[in-house]
């Protein structure tokens, strides 16, 4: 039996992030293929929300249902336990993705070689930067015409605001794509289009001066590769494990996920360098994964779409020790003990009941409304994990009761949906009306539907034109009182009772900042 420490040390928990269509699902599938977790391509149900379905949110929710199975995919590879956390591609669910990033120790970013860094990747990268998450980049779709590799690296460096370090170098692209050269192992992987199997021909060469090189890739490509790799060596730093682990340097790989090309190289490097579970910050202290006692937090709640059973799955990231089935754990917010008879772990696409799980793993706990995002479970210790920030919503609407007989149901429904992290609730302190803030339009429809079908409550929306919700902070209580009086109509409270200023426009926010220099305005509730 492996010791607790060995179990934890061999875990690698990460997320793959990308702009929709860059190839996240394809890459995930290929990684599972290498891990032997699946045997043929096409087995992973896409968690991607198809563009054609954006107007039909019921379809989107149905597809989201699929994502329970693919939310976490665990597999064993060369003695490592790898946990891939999936993130929804649809931008209206960006908040889900942000929260998922709080449960991982590193990320792989997939970039489409024709498109470079796209909007959603950019936003997710900001979160990674805030958390100094180590990042590996996979530039995908080299089998198609894409942008120049140097251009892409320049863009990545600027967008990610960190050093990039190419580990492999592409030889041509599109029709002329011959393969990739491993800059540090002096090996050449020759491209063979194969969508189903793990197949790539690797040839070892002594160096780029090896006369055999042109036999493999031809005269012209040899010449070009020699020239480019010279340039690469001059322009880019050497791989630096420490810088990578601190989130300051991103190793970059080139390949084609669809053709299973460059994926093995990526996976091999990943297991060599990606961090094992790291310390987690709690308000009280720093928690090491290797502590013998269990602790963890809920980072995601997946509601069951079956309206007859208001059951859901709370996803718990284990921060320390070992979680055991049927053991009593303390739910800090409710100060109650719970035990779980059917915790599930996720191996490939199967959900199965587990007896134990270790720091770094995710367990799914069936729940009937006891959990909210951010809740902590421990063996008894008072701990509150940090790092699950709420970000200012983008869209705001007043929510009003449309059925006077169902006041209570509405209140309960709103409370639970907010606990699941579907949207954020603010109470305007001037008129006491409830405001719901979301990232996308879709959530308003989802909330209305779920309130009706799961809680029997009817709601009515009234749009409000707001720019951002700003959490405010100051040491100057007089200025704060003054500010609140001046902005009385724009003041609200969040679900925890904290003061929030509802800025109507960037201009008015700037004016407020100028007028009240001692007050700091934040777009997130953790600062
Ligand atoms: P996502 O999860 O990031 O949204 O992307 P996904 O893997 O679903 O890939 C998006 C599209 O890009 C898919 O095509 C997929 O087959 C294609 N793709 C992924 N990797 C590569 C690659 O290396 N080369 C090429 N040429 N294409 C790639 P689709 O037509 O949208 O979907 P499908 O019908 O093939 O599933």
Coordinates of C-alpha atoms and ligand atoms in Angstrom, one line a residue:
X1 CA 0.0 0.0 0.0
X2 CA 1.3 3.4 -0.9
X3 CA 1.6 5.9 1.9
X4 CA -0.6 9.0 2.2
X5 CA 2.4 11.0 1.0
X6 CA 3.1 8.8 -2.0
X7 CA -0.5 8.9 -3.0
X8 CA -0.7 12.6 -2.9
X9 CA 2.7 13.2 -4.6
X10 CA 1.7 11.2 -7.6
X11 CA -1.4 13.3 -8.3
X12 CA -1.6 15.8 -11.1
X13 CA -4.8 17.9 -11.1
X14 CA -5.2 20.3 -13.9
X15 CA -7.7 21.9 -16.4
X16 CA -7.5 22.4 -20.1
X17 CA -8.7 25.8 -21.1
X18 CA -9.3 27.3 -24.5
X19 CA -11.5 29.4 -26.5
X20 CA -14.4 27.3 -27.9
X21 CA -13.3 25.3 -31.0
X22 CA -9.6 25.5 -30.4
X23 CA -9.5 21.7 -29.6
X24 CA -10.0 21.2 -25.9
X25 CA -12.4 18.3 -26.2
X26 CA -10.2 16.6 -28.8
X27 CA -7.1 17.0 -26.7
X28 CA -8.8 15.7 -23.6
X29 CA -9.9 12.7 -25.5
X30 CA -6.4 12.0 -26.8
X31 CA -5.0 12.3 -23.3
X32 CA -7.5 9.7 -22.1
X33 CA -6.5 7.5 -25.1
X34 CA -2.9 7.6 -23.9
X35 CA -4.0 6.8 -20.4
X36 CA -5.8 3.8 -21.7
X37 CA -8.9 5.2 -20.1
X38 CA -10.7 5.0 -23.4
X39 CA -9.8 2.9 -26.4
X40 CA -11.2 4.6 -29.4
X41 CA -11.5 8.2 -30.4
X42 CA -14.9 9.8 -30.3
X43 CA -15.8 8.3 -27.0
X44 CA -15.8 11.5 -25.0
X45 CA -19.0 13.3 -25.2
X46 CA -18.3 16.9 -26.0
X47 CA -19.0 19.2 -23.1
X48 CA -18.9 21.9 -25.6
X49 CA -22.1 23.8 -26.1
X50 CA -22.7 23.9 -29.8
X51 CA -23.0 27.2 -31.3
X52 CA -26.2 26.3 -33.1
X53 CA -27.8 25.8 -29.7
X54 CA -27.1 29.2 -28.3
X55 CA -30.6 30.4 -28.8
X56 CA -32.1 27.3 -27.3
X57 CA -31.0 27.3 -23.7
X58 CA -32.9 24.1 -22.8
X59 CA -30.7 22.3 -25.2
X60 CA -27.7 24.0 -23.6
X61 CA -28.8 22.8 -20.1
X62 CA -29.3 19.3 -21.5
X63 CA -25.8 19.4 -22.9
X64 CA -24.6 20.7 -19.6
X65 CA -26.1 17.6 -18.0
X66 CA -23.7 15.6 -20.0
X67 CA -20.9 17.5 -18.5
X68 CA -21.5 15.9 -15.1
X69 CA -19.8 12.8 -16.5
X70 CA -17.0 14.7 -18.0
X71 CA -16.6 17.3 -15.3
X72 CA -13.6 15.5 -13.9
X73 CA -11.8 12.8 -15.7
X74 CA -9.3 10.7 -13.8
X75 CA -6.9 8.2 -15.2
X76 CA -3.6 6.5 -14.4
X77 CA -0.6 7.0 -16.5
X78 CA 2.9 5.7 -15.8
X79 CA 2.2 5.6 -12.1
X80 CA 0.6 9.0 -12.0
X81 CA -3.0 9.7 -11.1
X82 CA -4.1 12.4 -13.5
X83 CA -7.3 14.4 -12.9
X84 CA -8.5 16.6 -15.7
X85 CA -11.1 19.1 -14.7
X86 CA -13.3 20.1 -17.6
X87 CA -14.5 23.7 -18.0
X88 CA -17.6 24.7 -19.9
X89 CA -16.8 26.3 -23.2
X90 CA -19.8 28.7 -23.4
X91 CA -18.9 32.1 -22.3
X92 CA -22.1 32.6 -20.3
X93 CA -20.6 30.0 -18.0
X94 CA -17.3 31.8 -17.5
X95 CA -17.9 32.0 -13.8
X96 CA -18.0 28.2 -13.6
X97 CA -14.7 28.1 -15.3
X98 CA -13.1 30.6 -13.0
X99 CA -14.2 28.5 -10.0
X100 CA -12.9 25.4 -11.6
X101 CA -9.5 27.1 -11.9
X102 CA -9.4 27.4 -8.1
X103 CA -9.4 23.6 -7.8
X104 CA -6.4 22.9 -10.1
X105 CA -2.7 22.9 -9.6
X106 CA -1.8 23.8 -13.2
X107 CA -3.4 24.3 -16.6
X108 CA -2.9 23.5 -20.3
X109 CA -4.0 26.1 -22.7
X110 CA -5.0 25.1 -26.2
X111 CA -4.6 27.7 -28.8
X112 CA -5.7 27.4 -32.4
X113 CA -2.6 28.1 -34.6
X114 CA -4.7 30.0 -37.1
X115 CA -6.4 32.2 -34.5
X116 CA -3.9 32.7 -31.7
X117 CA -5.0 33.9 -28.3
X118 CA -8.7 34.5 -28.4
X119 CA -11.0 36.4 -26.0
X120 CA -12.0 33.7 -23.6
X121 CA -8.5 32.4 -23.3
X122 CA -7.4 35.9 -22.4
X123 CA -9.9 36.2 -19.6
X124 CA -9.0 32.8 -18.2
X125 CA -5.4 33.7 -18.3
X126 CA -6.0 36.7 -16.1
X127 CA -7.3 34.3 -13.5
X128 CA -4.3 32.0 -13.8
X129 CA -2.1 35.0 -13.4
X130 CA -3.9 36.2 -10.3
X131 CA -3.3 32.7 -8.8
X132 CA 0.2 32.2 -10.3
X133 CA -1.0 28.9 -11.8
X134 CA 1.6 27.1 -13.9
X135 CA 0.7 27.0 -17.6
X136 CA 1.7 24.8 -20.5
X137 CA 0.6 25.9 -24.0
X138 CA -0.4 23.5 -26.8
X139 CA -0.6 25.2 -30.2
X140 CA -3.1 23.1 -32.1
X141 CA -4.1 22.4 -35.6
X142 CA -0.7 22.5 -37.2
X143 CA -2.1 20.2 -39.9
X144 CA -3.9 23.3 -41.2
X145 CA -2.6 26.6 -42.5
X146 CA -2.0 28.8 -39.5
X147 CA 0.0 31.7 -38.4
X148 CA 3.8 31.9 -38.3
X149 CA 5.2 30.2 -35.1
X150 CA 7.3 33.2 -34.1
X151 CA 4.2 35.5 -34.4
X152 CA 2.2 33.1 -32.2
X153 CA 4.9 33.0 -29.6
X154 CA 5.2 36.8 -29.6
X155 CA 1.5 37.1 -29.1
X156 CA 1.4 34.5 -26.4
X157 CA 4.2 36.3 -24.5
X158 CA 2.4 39.6 -24.7
X159 CA -1.0 38.2 -23.9
X160 CA 0.0 35.8 -21.1
X161 CA 2.4 38.4 -19.7
X162 CA 4.9 35.7 -19.1
X163 CA 8.0 34.2 -20.7
X164 CA 7.3 31.5 -23.3
X165 CA 9.7 28.7 -23.9
X166 CA 9.1 26.6 -27.0
X167 CA 9.9 22.9 -26.3
X168 CA 9.2 21.7 -29.7
X169 CA 9.4 23.4 -33.1
X170 CA 7.0 22.8 -36.0
X171 CA 8.4 21.8 -39.4
X172 CA 6.0 23.4 -41.9
X173 CA 2.3 23.6 -41.5
X174 CA -0.9 22.6 -43.3
X175 CA -0.2 20.6 -46.4
X176 CA 3.5 21.0 -45.8
X177 CA 3.4 19.9 -42.2
X178 CA 6.2 17.4 -41.7
X179 CA 6.4 17.1 -37.9
X180 CA 7.9 18.7 -34.9
X181 CA 11.5 18.8 -33.6
X182 CA 12.1 18.5 -29.9
X183 CA 14.5 21.3 -29.2
X184 CA 15.8 19.7 -26.1
X185 CA 15.8 16.0 -26.8
X186 CA 17.1 16.3 -30.4
X187 CA 14.4 14.0 -31.6
X188 CA 12.2 14.4 -34.5
X189 CA 8.5 13.3 -34.5
X190 CA 7.3 12.7 -38.0
X191 CA 3.7 13.5 -38.8
X192 CA 1.4 10.8 -39.9
X193 CA -2.2 11.6 -40.1
X194 CA -4.1 9.2 -37.8
X195 CA -7.2 10.1 -36.0
X196 CA -7.9 6.9 -34.2
X197 CA -4.7 5.6 -32.8
X198 CA -1.7 6.6 -30.9
X199 CA 0.8 6.7 -33.6
X200 CA 3.7 9.0 -34.4
X201 CA 7.0 8.0 -35.7
X202 CA 9.8 9.3 -33.5
X203 CA 13.4 9.3 -34.9
X204 CA 16.4 10.2 -32.8
X205 CA 19.0 12.3 -34.5
X206 CA 22.3 13.4 -33.1
X207 CA 21.7 17.1 -33.8
X208 CA 20.3 19.3 -36.4
X209 CA 23.6 18.9 -38.3
X210 CA 22.8 15.2 -38.6
X211 CA 23.1 14.5 -42.4
X212 CA 20.2 12.0 -42.1
X213 CA 17.8 14.9 -41.4
X214 CA 17.0 15.8 -44.9
X215 CA 16.1 12.2 -45.7
X216 CA 13.2 12.6 -43.3
X217 CA 12.0 16.1 -44.0
X218 CA 13.7 17.1 -47.3
X219 CA 16.3 19.7 -48.1
X220 CA 14.3 22.8 -47.9
X221 CA 12.7 22.0 -44.5
X222 CA 16.0 20.9 -43.1
X223 CA 17.5 24.3 -44.0
X224 CA 14.6 26.1 -42.6
X225 CA 14.5 24.1 -39.4
X226 CA 18.2 24.8 -38.8
X227 CA 17.7 28.4 -39.3
X228 CA 14.7 28.7 -37.2
X229 CA 16.0 26.7 -34.3
X230 CA 19.1 29.0 -34.3
X231 CA 16.7 31.9 -33.9
X232 CA 14.7 30.2 -31.2
X233 CA 17.8 29.5 -29.2
X234 CA 18.7 33.2 -29.5
X235 CA 15.3 34.6 -28.7
X236 CA 13.8 32.4 -26.0
X237 CA 15.0 31.3 -22.6
X238 CA 15.9 27.7 -21.6
X239 CA 13.2 25.8 -19.8
X240 CA 13.3 26.7 -16.1
X241 CA 11.3 24.4 -13.9
X242 CA 11.1 26.9 -11.1
X243 CA 9.9 29.7 -13.3
X244 CA 7.2 27.4 -14.7
X245 CA 6.1 26.3 -11.3
X246 CA 5.8 30.0 -10.2
X247 CA 3.7 30.8 -13.3
X248 CA 6.4 32.9 -14.8
X249 CA 7.4 30.8 -17.8
X250 CA 5.1 28.7 -20.1
X251 CA 6.5 25.8 -22.0
X252 CA 5.0 25.7 -25.5
X253 CA 4.3 22.6 -27.6
X254 CA 3.1 22.4 -31.2
X255 CA 0.9 19.6 -32.6
X256 CA -2.4 18.5 -33.9
X257 CA -4.8 17.0 -31.3
X258 CA -7.1 15.6 -34.0
X259 CA -4.3 13.7 -35.6
X260 CA -2.9 12.7 -32.2
X261 CA 0.3 14.5 -33.0
X262 CA 2.5 16.1 -30.4
X263 CA 0.1 14.9 -27.7
X264 CA 2.4 12.3 -26.2
X265 CA 5.2 14.7 -26.0
X266 CA 3.0 17.1 -24.2
X267 CA 1.8 14.4 -21.7
X268 CA 5.3 13.2 -21.1
X269 CA 6.5 16.7 -20.2
X270 CA 3.4 17.4 -18.2
X271 CA 3.9 14.5 -15.9
X272 CA 7.6 15.4 -15.5
X273 CA 7.1 19.0 -14.6
X274 CA 3.5 19.7 -13.6
X275 CA 3.2 20.3 -9.8
X276 CA 1.6 17.8 -7.4
X277 CA -1.0 19.1 -5.1
X278 CA 0.0 22.4 -3.6
X279 CA -0.8 24.2 -0.3
X280 CA -4.2 25.9 0.0
X281 CA -4.7 29.2 1.7
X282 CA -7.3 29.3 4.4
X283 CA -8.2 32.4 6.3
X284 CA -6.8 30.8 9.4
X285 CA -3.6 29.3 8.1
X286 CA -1.9 27.6 5.1
X287 CA -3.0 24.0 4.7
X288 CA -0.6 21.5 3.3
X289 CA -1.9 18.6 1.2
X290 CA 0.2 16.2 3.2
X291 CA -1.5 16.8 6.5
X292 CA -3.1 13.6 7.8
X293 CA -6.5 15.2 8.5
X294 CA -9.0 15.7 5.7
X295 CA -10.1 19.1 4.5
X296 CA -11.7 20.3 1.3
X297 CA -14.0 22.9 -0.2
X298 CA -16.9 22.9 -2.7
X299 CA -16.0 24.6 -5.9
X300 CA -18.9 23.6 -8.1
X301 CA -22.4 22.4 -7.7
X302 CA -24.2 20.6 -10.5
X303 CA -27.9 20.7 -10.2
X304 CA -29.9 17.7 -11.4
X305 CA -32.1 18.7 -14.3
X306 CA -34.8 16.4 -13.1
X307 CA -37.3 18.8 -11.5
X308 CA -38.8 16.1 -9.4
X309 CA -35.7 15.6 -7.4
X310 CA -34.1 18.7 -6.2
X311 CA -30.8 16.8 -5.8
X312 CA -27.4 17.9 -7.0
X313 CA -23.8 17.0 -6.9
X314 CA -21.4 19.1 -4.9
X315 CA -17.9 18.8 -6.2
X316 CA -15.3 18.9 -3.4
X317 CA -11.6 19.5 -4.0
X318 CA -9.7 17.7 -1.4
X319 CA -7.1 20.1 0.1
X320 CA -5.4 17.8 2.6
X321 CA -5.3 14.2 3.8
X322 CA -7.7 11.5 2.8
X323 CA -11.5 11.6 2.5
X324 CA -13.3 8.4 3.5
X325 CA -16.7 7.1 2.7
X326 CA -19.1 7.0 5.6
X327 CA -16.9 9.0 7.9
X328 CA -18.4 12.1 9.7
X329 CA -17.1 15.4 8.5
X330 CA -17.9 18.9 9.8
X331 CA -19.7 21.3 7.5
X332 CA -18.3 24.6 8.7
X333 CA -21.0 27.0 7.6
X334 CA -23.8 24.9 9.0
X335 CA -21.7 23.7 11.9
X336 CA -23.1 20.2 11.4
X337 CA -21.6 16.8 10.9
X338 CA -22.4 14.9 7.7
X339 CA -21.3 11.6 6.4
X340 CA -21.5 10.5 2.8
X341 CA -22.5 7.0 1.9
X342 CA -22.1 7.5 -1.9
X343 CA -19.2 9.8 -2.7
X344 CA -18.3 9.4 -6.3
X345 CA -15.0 9.7 -8.1
X346 CA -14.7 10.1 -11.8
X347 CA -12.5 7.7 -13.7
X348 CA -12.5 8.4 -17.4
X349 CA -16.3 8.8 -18.0
X350 CA -17.5 6.5 -15.3
X351 CA -18.8 7.8 -12.1
X352 CA -18.2 5.3 -9.3
X353 CA -18.5 5.2 -5.6
X354 CA -15.2 5.4 -3.9
X355 CA -14.0 4.4 -0.4
X356 CA -11.3 7.0 -0.2
X357 CA -9.8 9.8 -2.1
X358 CA -6.7 11.9 -1.5
X359 CA -5.6 15.5 -1.6
X360 CA -5.6 16.6 -5.2
X361 CA -8.7 14.5 -6.0
X362 CA -12.2 15.7 -6.6
X363 CA -15.1 13.8 -5.0
X364 CA -18.7 14.3 -6.0
X365 CA -21.1 14.4 -3.0
X366 CA -24.8 13.9 -3.7
X367 CA -26.6 16.8 -2.0
X368 CA -30.1 18.0 -1.3
X369 CA -29.4 21.6 -0.7
X370 CA -26.9 21.6 2.2
X371 CA -24.0 22.9 0.1
X372 CA -23.1 26.2 -1.3
X373 CA -20.1 27.2 -3.4
X374 CA -17.1 27.8 -1.1
X375 CA -18.3 25.6 1.8
X376 CA -15.6 23.9 3.7
X377 CA -15.5 20.3 5.1
X378 CA -13.0 19.3 7.7
X379 CA -12.5 16.7 10.4
X380 CA -13.4 19.4 12.9
X381 CA -11.0 22.2 12.5
X382 CA -12.3 25.7 11.9
X383 CA -11.0 26.5 8.3
X384 CA -12.3 28.8 5.6
X385 CA -10.5 28.4 2.3
X386 CA -9.8 31.5 0.4
X387 CA -9.5 32.0 -3.3
X388 CA -13.0 31.5 -4.6
X389 CA -13.7 35.1 -5.6
X390 CA -16.9 36.3 -7.2
X391 CA -16.4 38.6 -10.1
X392 CA -18.6 41.5 -10.9
X393 CA -21.4 40.4 -13.2
X394 CA -21.8 41.9 -16.6
X395 CA -25.6 42.0 -16.8
X396 CA -28.1 43.1 -14.2
X397 CA -31.8 42.8 -13.8
X398 CA -34.3 43.4 -11.0
X399 CA -36.1 40.2 -10.1
X400 CA -39.7 40.6 -8.8
X401 CA -42.2 38.2 -7.6
X402 CA -45.0 37.6 -10.2
X403 CA -47.2 35.4 -8.0
X404 CA -48.0 36.9 -4.6
X405 CA -48.9 33.5 -3.3
X406 CA -45.4 32.2 -3.9
X407 CA -43.3 34.7 -2.1
X408 CA -41.5 32.1 0.1
X409 CA -40.9 29.7 -2.8
X410 CA -39.3 32.5 -4.7
X411 CA -37.0 33.5 -1.9
X412 CA -35.9 29.9 -1.3
X413 CA -35.4 29.3 -5.0
X414 CA -33.3 32.4 -5.4
X415 CA -31.2 31.5 -2.3
X416 CA -30.5 28.0 -3.5
X417 CA -29.7 29.0 -7.1
X418 CA -27.3 31.7 -5.8
X419 CA -25.7 29.1 -3.6
X420 CA -25.1 27.0 -6.6
X421 CA -23.3 29.9 -8.2
X422 CA -25.7 30.3 -11.1
X423 CA -25.7 34.1 -10.6
X424 CA -25.2 36.7 -7.9
X425 CA -27.8 38.5 -5.8
X426 CA -27.5 42.0 -4.6
X427 CA -30.1 43.9 -2.6
X428 CA -30.4 47.6 -3.4
X429 CA -30.3 49.2 0.0
X430 CA -32.3 52.2 -1.2
X431 CA -35.4 50.5 -2.4
X432 CA -34.8 47.0 -1.0
X433 CA -35.3 45.4 -4.4
X434 CA -33.4 42.3 -5.4
X435 CA -31.0 42.5 -8.3
X436 CA -29.6 39.5 -10.0
X437 CA -26.3 39.8 -11.8
X438 CA -25.0 37.4 -14.4
X439 CA -22.2 36.9 -16.9
X440 CA -24.6 36.1 -19.8
X441 CA -28.2 36.6 -20.9
X442 CA -28.7 32.9 -20.8
X443 CA -28.7 32.7 -17.0
X444 CA -31.8 34.9 -16.7
X445 CA -33.7 32.4 -18.7
X446 CA -32.3 29.5 -16.8
X447 CA -33.2 31.1 -13.5
X448 CA -36.7 31.9 -14.6
X449 CA -37.3 28.3 -15.8
X450 CA -35.7 26.7 -12.8
X451 CA -37.6 28.9 -10.3
X452 CA -40.8 27.8 -12.0
X453 CA -40.1 24.1 -12.4
X454 CA -38.1 23.4 -9.3
X455 CA -39.7 25.8 -6.8
X456 CA -43.1 26.6 -8.3
X457 CA -42.2 30.3 -8.2
X458 CA -42.8 32.9 -10.9
X459 CA -40.5 35.8 -11.4
X460 CA -40.5 38.9 -13.5
X461 CA -37.3 40.6 -14.9
X462 CA -36.7 44.4 -15.2
X463 CA -33.4 45.2 -16.9
X464 CA -31.2 47.8 -15.3
X465 CA -28.4 49.4 -17.1
X466 CA -25.3 49.0 -14.9
X467 CA -21.7 48.8 -15.8
X468 CA -20.2 46.9 -12.8
X469 CA -20.7 45.9 -9.2
X470 CA -17.8 47.2 -7.2
X471 CA -16.9 45.9 -3.8
X472 CA -15.6 48.8 -1.8
X473 CA -12.8 49.0 0.7
X474 CA -11.5 51.8 2.9
X475 CA -9.9 52.6 6.3
X476 CA -11.7 55.9 6.3
X477 CA -15.1 55.3 7.9
X478 CA -16.1 59.0 7.6
X479 CA -15.4 58.9 3.8
X480 CA -17.4 55.6 3.6
X481 CA -20.4 57.1 5.3
X482 CA -20.2 60.2 3.1
X483 CA -19.9 58.1 0.0
X484 CA -22.9 55.9 0.9
X485 CA -25.0 59.0 1.5
X486 CA -23.9 60.5 -1.8
X487 CA -24.5 57.3 -3.7
X488 CA -27.5 56.1 -1.8
X489 CA -29.4 55.0 -4.8
X490 CA -26.5 53.0 -6.2
X491 CA -25.6 51.2 -3.0
X492 CA -26.4 47.5 -2.5
X493 CA -25.4 44.5 -0.4
X494 CA -24.1 41.2 -1.6
X495 CA -25.2 37.9 -0.3
X496 CA -22.8 38.2 2.6
X497 CA -24.0 41.6 3.5
X498 CA -21.0 43.5 2.1
X499 CA -21.3 46.9 0.7
X500 CA -21.3 47.1 -3.1
X501 CA -21.4 50.1 -5.3
X502 CA -23.4 49.7 -8.5
X503 CA -21.6 51.8 -11.1
X504 CA -23.7 52.9 -14.0
X505 CA -20.9 53.6 -16.4
X506 CA -17.1 53.6 -16.5
X507 CA -17.3 57.4 -16.4
X508 CA -19.3 57.5 -13.3
X509 CA -17.0 55.0 -11.6
X510 CA -14.0 57.1 -12.5
X511 CA -15.8 60.2 -11.1
X512 CA -16.5 58.3 -7.9
X513 CA -12.8 57.2 -7.7
X514 CA -11.7 60.8 -8.1
X515 CA -14.1 62.2 -5.7
X516 CA -13.3 59.6 -3.0
X517 CA -9.6 58.8 -3.3
X518 CA -9.5 57.0 0.1
X519 CA -12.0 54.4 -1.2
X520 CA -10.8 51.5 -3.3
X521 CA -13.2 49.9 -5.8
X522 CA -12.8 46.2 -6.7
X523 CA -14.4 44.2 -9.5
X524 CA -14.1 41.0 -7.3
X525 CA -15.1 40.3 -3.8
X526 CA -11.7 39.0 -2.7
X527 CA -8.9 41.5 -2.6
Ligands
LIG1 P1 -13.3 22.7 -28.1 O1 -13.6 21.6 -27.2 O2 -12.1 23.5 -27.7 O3 -14.5 23.6 -28.4 O4 -12.9 22.1 -29.5 P2 -13.1 20.6 -30.1 O5 -12.1 19.7 -29.5 O6 -14.5 20.2 -30.1 O7 -12.6 20.9 -31.6 C1 -13.2 21.9 -32.4 C2 -13.1 21.5 -33.9 O8 -11.7 21.5 -34.2 C3 -13.6 20.1 -34.1 O9 -14.1 20.0 -35.4 C4 -12.3 19.2 -34.1 O10 -12.4 18.1 -34.8 C5 -11.4 20.2 -34.7 N1 -10.0 19.9 -34.4 C6 -9.4 19.7 -33.2 N2 -8.1 19.5 -33.2 C7 -7.8 19.6 -34.5 C8 -6.5 19.5 -35.2 O11 -5.5 19.2 -34.7 N3 -6.6 19.7 -36.6 C9 -7.7 20.0 -37.2 N4 -7.7 20.2 -38.5 N5 -8.9 20.1 -36.6 C10 -8.9 19.9 -35.3 P3 -15.7 20.2 -35.7 O12 -15.9 20.0 -37.2 O13 -16.2 21.4 -35.1 O14 -16.3 19.0 -34.9 P4 -16.4 17.5 -35.2 O15 -17.6 17.4 -35.9 O16 -15.1 17.1 -35.9 O17 -16.4 16.9 -33.8

